Amino acid sequence: MDRNERIMEIMENGLIAEEIKRLKKERNAIILSHFYTRREVQEVADFVGDSLSLCRAAVDSKAEVIVFAGVHFMAESASILCPEKRVLLPVPDAGCPMADMVTAKALREEKEKHPDAAVVCYVNSSAAVKAESDICCTSANAVNVVNSIENREIIFVPDQNLGAFVSLHTDKKIHLWPGFCHVHHNIDEEEIKKLQDMHPDAEFLAHPECRPEVLRLADHILSTTGIMKEVERSGAGEFIIGTEKELYAKLKRKYPDKKFYPASGKAVCYNMKKITLESILNSLRNMEYEVRVSGQVREKAKKALDRMLEISGN
Ligand code: 13P
Ligand code: SF4
């Protein structure tokens, strides 16, 4: 894109953002965004955060409408937690491939194999899977959630990498599920070693969805909010960022005096990128696409989410 095209884009985005602001007021709506959405989307959001803080923001909001700039399971969680609100996902097929790696039926079969195990499900899962689970967790609280459970055995779905990370911090027997997030699973151990050789003073901050061999190289293993906080807290001047590239770009803008290196140029969540300013505008104009979880599935899934929020200090 040349300079003139970029100026045109900024002007167009400005006009769309103005209209979004007006419609938000008219509809009594808020926009919640995950850190992996596009920069211009995060700029119109009322709150940007990790999966745990987004759940809390949904519960705490007084708005009647929540536009979720994120993926389907996030909008579902908001609907489960806040049935009185209308939850809109601007692009209906913005999904999470990892969440699709476990179904309620397959989980029921696994439960039959391990009748004494409790089920912990990562929030990156469908409402139906949450309804089959005892408690949910996010990347920010997975270790605490697992250790809060009385059962000695745990079925952990769907992320094998987060589950393996948790198993290092508990004496419980964890049955892992073979799910993974392609964005983090493809971050390569050898690439990290090369980056560490080139930048020996850099702290390597990795998301727990990365493979165990990558996590072994990390100075800190953190959720997306945890990575933001560590950069703020740390005295270091250089960081290798082991998560989706939008967080790296955000950190670079926020801390121009520090140096950041992406763990992989290919760590992009295309589903999060489906959410554009235009799709948010259409969503508010046409009140689409509504995500609603109801009936028994909602009730059961809410128990698993509420239990997580209780132990996470909400
Ligand atoms: P957190 O933002 O909770 O760390 O999760 C990352 C993620 O992959 C969300 O889809
Ligand atoms: Fe799913 Fe990975 Fe994208 Fe998160 S980053 S929404 S886990 S595919």
Coordinates of C-alpha atoms and ligand atoms in Angstrom, one line a residue:
M1 CA 0.0 0.0 0.0
D2 CA 1.5 3.4 -1.0
R3 CA 1.4 6.5 1.2
N4 CA -1.7 8.0 -0.5
E5 CA -3.7 4.8 -0.2
R6 CA -2.7 4.6 3.5
I7 CA -3.9 8.2 4.1
M8 CA -7.2 7.3 2.3
E9 CA -7.6 4.2 4.5
I10 CA -7.0 6.2 7.7
M11 CA -9.6 8.8 6.7
E12 CA -12.1 6.1 5.8
N13 CA -11.5 4.3 9.1
G14 CA -12.0 7.6 10.9
L15 CA -15.4 8.0 9.3
I16 CA -16.5 4.4 10.1
A17 CA -15.2 4.8 13.7
E18 CA -17.3 7.9 14.1
E19 CA -20.5 6.1 12.9
I20 CA -19.7 3.1 15.2
K21 CA -19.4 5.5 18.1
R22 CA -22.8 7.1 17.3
L23 CA -24.5 3.7 16.9
K24 CA -23.0 2.3 20.1
K25 CA -24.7 5.2 22.0
E26 CA -28.0 4.7 20.2
R27 CA -28.0 1.0 20.8
N28 CA -26.6 1.2 24.4
A29 CA -23.9 -1.2 23.2
I30 CA -20.3 -1.8 24.1
I31 CA -17.5 -3.4 22.0
L32 CA -15.3 -6.0 23.7
S33 CA -12.2 -7.1 21.8
H34 CA -9.5 -9.7 22.2
F35 CA -5.8 -8.6 21.8
Y36 CA -5.5 -10.5 18.5
T37 CA -8.0 -8.4 16.5
R38 CA -6.8 -5.8 14.0
R39 CA -5.4 -2.5 15.4
E40 CA -8.3 -0.4 14.1
V41 CA -10.8 -2.7 15.7
Q42 CA -9.1 -2.5 19.1
E43 CA -9.1 1.3 18.7
V44 CA -12.9 1.4 18.6
A45 CA -13.3 -1.1 21.5
D46 CA -14.5 -0.2 25.0
F47 CA -12.4 -2.9 26.5
V48 CA -9.5 -5.0 25.1
G49 CA -8.2 -8.0 27.0
D50 CA -7.5 -11.7 27.4
S51 CA -10.2 -14.4 27.6
L52 CA -10.6 -14.1 31.4
S53 CA -10.9 -10.4 31.6
L54 CA -13.3 -10.4 28.6
C55 CA -15.6 -12.7 30.6
R56 CA -15.5 -10.3 33.5
A57 CA -16.0 -7.3 31.3
A58 CA -19.2 -8.9 29.9
V59 CA -20.6 -9.6 33.3
D60 CA -19.7 -6.2 34.7
S61 CA -21.1 -4.2 31.8
K62 CA -24.4 -2.3 32.1
A63 CA -24.8 -2.2 28.3
E64 CA -27.8 -3.9 26.7
V65 CA -25.8 -5.1 23.7
I66 CA -22.3 -6.6 23.5
V67 CA -20.5 -6.6 20.1
F68 CA -17.8 -9.2 20.4
A69 CA -14.7 -8.5 18.4
G70 CA -13.3 -12.0 18.8
V71 CA -14.2 -15.5 17.9
H72 CA -17.4 -17.5 18.4
F73 CA -16.6 -19.2 21.7
M74 CA -16.0 -15.8 23.3
A75 CA -19.4 -14.5 22.2
E76 CA -21.0 -17.7 23.4
S77 CA -19.3 -17.3 26.8
A78 CA -20.7 -13.8 27.0
S79 CA -24.2 -15.0 26.2
I80 CA -23.9 -17.8 28.8
L81 CA -22.9 -15.4 31.5
C82 CA -25.3 -12.6 30.5
P83 CA -28.5 -14.0 29.1
E84 CA -30.2 -10.6 29.5
K85 CA -27.9 -9.0 27.0
R86 CA -27.9 -9.3 23.2
V87 CA -24.5 -10.6 22.1
L88 CA -23.5 -10.0 18.5
L89 CA -20.6 -11.5 16.6
P90 CA -19.9 -9.3 13.6
V91 CA -18.7 -12.2 11.4
P92 CA -20.7 -15.5 12.1
D93 CA -17.9 -17.8 10.9
A94 CA -15.1 -16.3 13.0
G95 CA -14.4 -19.5 14.9
C96 CA -11.6 -21.1 16.7
P97 CA -10.2 -24.3 15.0
M98 CA -9.0 -25.6 18.4
A99 CA -12.5 -25.2 20.0
D100 CA -13.8 -27.5 17.1
M101 CA -11.3 -30.2 18.1
V102 CA -13.5 -31.5 20.8
T103 CA -17.3 -32.3 20.7
A104 CA -19.7 -32.9 23.5
K105 CA -20.2 -36.5 22.3
A106 CA -16.5 -37.3 22.2
L107 CA -16.1 -35.8 25.6
R108 CA -18.9 -37.9 27.0
E109 CA -17.1 -41.0 25.7
E110 CA -13.9 -39.9 27.4
K111 CA -15.7 -39.4 30.7
E112 CA -17.0 -43.0 30.5
K113 CA -13.4 -44.2 30.2
H114 CA -12.3 -42.2 33.3
P115 CA -15.3 -42.2 35.7
D116 CA -13.4 -40.7 38.6
A117 CA -12.0 -37.8 36.7
A118 CA -13.2 -34.2 36.8
V119 CA -13.4 -32.3 33.5
V120 CA -11.6 -29.0 33.1
C121 CA -12.3 -27.3 29.8
Y122 CA -10.3 -24.4 28.4
V123 CA -12.8 -21.6 27.5
N124 CA -11.7 -22.1 23.9
S125 CA -14.5 -24.7 23.5
S126 CA -18.2 -24.8 22.5
A127 CA -21.0 -24.2 24.9
A128 CA -22.0 -27.9 24.6
V129 CA -18.5 -28.9 25.7
K130 CA -18.6 -26.5 28.6
A131 CA -21.9 -28.0 29.6
E132 CA -20.2 -31.4 29.9
S133 CA -17.4 -30.0 32.0
D134 CA -17.1 -29.4 35.8
I135 CA -15.1 -26.2 35.5
C136 CA -13.7 -23.9 32.8
C137 CA -10.2 -22.3 32.8
T138 CA -8.3 -19.8 30.7
S139 CA -4.6 -19.5 30.1
A140 CA -4.4 -17.0 33.0
N141 CA -5.8 -19.4 35.6
A142 CA -5.5 -23.0 34.4
V143 CA -3.0 -24.1 37.1
N144 CA -5.1 -22.6 39.9
V145 CA -8.3 -24.1 38.5
V146 CA -6.8 -27.6 38.3
N147 CA -5.3 -27.3 41.8
S148 CA -8.7 -26.1 43.2
I149 CA -10.3 -29.4 42.3
E150 CA -10.6 -32.3 44.8
N151 CA -10.4 -35.1 42.2
R152 CA -7.0 -36.7 41.7
E153 CA -7.7 -37.3 38.0
I154 CA -8.5 -34.6 35.5
I155 CA -9.6 -34.8 31.8
F156 CA -8.3 -31.6 30.3
V157 CA -9.8 -30.4 27.0
P158 CA -9.1 -29.4 24.3
D159 CA -5.5 -27.9 24.3
Q160 CA -2.8 -30.6 24.8
N161 CA -0.1 -27.9 25.2
L162 CA -1.9 -25.9 28.0
G163 CA -2.8 -29.3 29.6
A164 CA 0.9 -30.4 29.5
F165 CA 2.0 -27.1 31.0
V166 CA -0.6 -27.5 33.8
S167 CA 0.6 -31.0 34.5
L168 CA 4.0 -29.7 35.4
H169 CA 2.4 -27.6 38.2
T170 CA 0.2 -30.2 39.8
D171 CA 0.4 -33.7 41.3
K172 CA -2.9 -34.7 39.7
K173 CA -3.1 -37.2 36.9
I174 CA -4.0 -35.3 33.7
H175 CA -5.6 -37.0 30.7
L176 CA -4.7 -34.8 27.8
W177 CA -6.8 -34.2 24.7
P178 CA -5.0 -34.0 21.3
G179 CA -6.2 -30.5 20.5
F180 CA -4.0 -27.5 19.7
C181 CA -4.0 -23.9 18.4
H182 CA -2.2 -23.9 15.1
V183 CA -1.1 -20.3 15.7
H184 CA 1.0 -21.3 18.8
H185 CA 1.7 -24.9 17.9
N186 CA 3.6 -23.8 14.8
I187 CA 6.0 -21.6 16.8
D188 CA 9.3 -23.5 16.3
E189 CA 11.9 -24.4 18.9
E190 CA 14.8 -24.0 16.5
E191 CA 13.6 -20.5 15.5
I192 CA 13.4 -19.5 19.2
K193 CA 16.9 -20.8 19.8
K194 CA 18.2 -18.7 16.9
L195 CA 16.4 -15.6 18.2
Q196 CA 17.9 -16.2 21.7
D197 CA 21.4 -16.5 20.2
M198 CA 20.9 -13.3 18.3
H199 CA 19.4 -11.4 21.3
P200 CA 20.9 -13.0 24.4
D201 CA 19.5 -10.2 26.7
A202 CA 15.9 -10.6 25.5
E203 CA 13.3 -12.1 27.8
F204 CA 11.3 -14.8 26.0
L205 CA 7.6 -14.5 27.0
A206 CA 5.6 -17.5 25.8
H207 CA 1.9 -18.2 25.7
P208 CA 1.1 -21.7 27.2
E209 CA -0.6 -22.8 24.0
C210 CA 3.0 -23.2 22.6
R211 CA 4.5 -26.7 22.5
P212 CA 6.4 -28.0 25.6
E213 CA 9.8 -27.8 23.9
V214 CA 9.2 -24.1 23.2
L215 CA 7.9 -23.4 26.7
R216 CA 11.1 -25.0 28.1
L217 CA 13.0 -22.1 26.5
A218 CA 10.8 -19.4 28.0
D219 CA 11.6 -17.0 30.8
H220 CA 7.9 -16.6 31.6
I221 CA 4.8 -18.5 30.5
L222 CA 1.9 -16.2 30.5
S223 CA -1.6 -15.3 29.1
T224 CA -1.8 -12.4 26.7
T225 CA -2.6 -10.0 29.6
G226 CA 0.2 -11.6 31.6
I227 CA 2.6 -10.8 28.7
M228 CA 1.5 -7.2 28.6
K229 CA 2.0 -6.9 32.3
E230 CA 5.4 -8.5 32.3
V231 CA 6.7 -6.1 29.7
E232 CA 5.5 -3.2 31.9
R233 CA 6.9 -4.7 35.1
S234 CA 10.3 -6.0 33.8
G235 CA 13.4 -3.9 33.7
A236 CA 14.5 -5.7 30.5
G237 CA 14.8 -3.7 27.3
E238 CA 14.3 -6.6 24.8
F239 CA 11.6 -9.3 24.5
I240 CA 10.8 -12.2 22.2
I241 CA 7.0 -12.4 22.0
G242 CA 5.7 -16.0 21.8
T243 CA 2.1 -15.4 20.8
E244 CA 0.0 -14.0 17.9
K245 CA 1.6 -11.2 16.0
E246 CA -0.9 -8.5 16.9
L247 CA 0.2 -8.5 20.5
Y248 CA 3.8 -8.0 19.3
A249 CA 2.7 -5.1 17.2
K250 CA 0.8 -3.6 20.1
L251 CA 3.8 -3.8 22.4
K252 CA 6.0 -2.2 19.8
R253 CA 3.7 0.8 19.6
K254 CA 3.2 1.0 23.3
Y255 CA 6.9 0.8 24.3
P256 CA 8.9 2.5 21.5
D257 CA 12.0 2.5 23.7
K258 CA 12.0 -1.3 24.1
K259 CA 12.9 -3.8 21.5
F260 CA 10.5 -6.7 20.5
Y261 CA 11.0 -9.7 18.3
P262 CA 8.1 -11.9 17.1
A263 CA 8.7 -15.6 17.9
S264 CA 7.3 -16.4 14.4
G265 CA 6.2 -14.1 11.5
K266 CA 3.6 -16.8 10.7
A267 CA 1.8 -16.6 14.1
V268 CA -1.5 -15.1 12.8
C269 CA -5.0 -15.9 13.9
Y270 CA -7.0 -15.4 10.6
N271 CA -10.2 -15.9 12.4
M272 CA -9.6 -12.9 14.7
K273 CA -8.7 -10.9 11.6
K274 CA -12.1 -11.6 10.0
I275 CA -13.5 -8.9 12.3
T276 CA -13.1 -5.6 10.5
L277 CA -14.4 -2.0 11.2
E278 CA -17.0 -2.5 8.4
S279 CA -18.3 -5.7 10.0
I280 CA -18.7 -4.0 13.3
L281 CA -20.6 -1.2 11.7
N282 CA -22.9 -3.6 9.9
S283 CA -23.3 -5.5 13.2
L284 CA -24.5 -2.4 15.0
R285 CA -26.7 -1.2 12.1
N286 CA -28.5 -4.5 11.5
M287 CA -28.1 -6.0 15.1
E288 CA -26.4 -9.1 13.6
Y289 CA -25.2 -11.9 14.1
E290 CA -26.8 -12.7 17.4
V291 CA -25.2 -15.5 19.4
R292 CA -27.5 -17.0 22.0
V293 CA -27.0 -20.0 24.2
S294 CA -30.2 -21.2 26.0
G295 CA -31.9 -24.0 27.9
Q296 CA -30.0 -26.7 29.8
V297 CA -26.8 -26.2 27.9
R298 CA -26.6 -22.6 29.1
E299 CA -27.4 -23.5 32.7
K300 CA -24.8 -26.3 32.8
A301 CA -22.2 -24.3 31.0
K302 CA -22.8 -21.3 33.3
K303 CA -22.0 -23.4 36.3
A304 CA -18.6 -24.3 34.8
L305 CA -17.9 -20.7 33.9
D306 CA -19.1 -19.3 37.3
R307 CA -17.0 -21.9 39.2
M308 CA -14.0 -20.6 37.3
L309 CA -14.8 -17.0 38.0
E310 CA -15.3 -17.7 41.7
I311 CA -11.8 -19.3 42.1
S312 CA -10.3 -16.5 40.0
G313 CA -11.4 -13.9 42.5
N314 CA -14.5 -12.5 40.8
Ligands
13P1 P1 -5.7 -15.5 26.3 O1 -5.9 -14.2 25.7 O2 -6.7 -15.8 27.3 O3 -4.3 -15.6 26.8 O4 -5.9 -16.6 25.1 C1 -5.3 -16.6 23.9 C2 -6.1 -17.2 22.9 O5 -5.7 -17.9 22.1 C3 -7.5 -16.8 22.7 O6 -8.0 -17.4 21.7
SF4_2 FE1 -8.2 -20.2 18.5 FE2 -5.6 -20.0 18.4 FE3 -7.1 -18.2 17.2 FE4 -7.0 -18.3 19.9 S1 -5.3 -17.8 18.5 S2 -8.8 -18.1 18.6 S3 -6.8 -20.5 20.2 S4 -6.9 -20.4 16.6

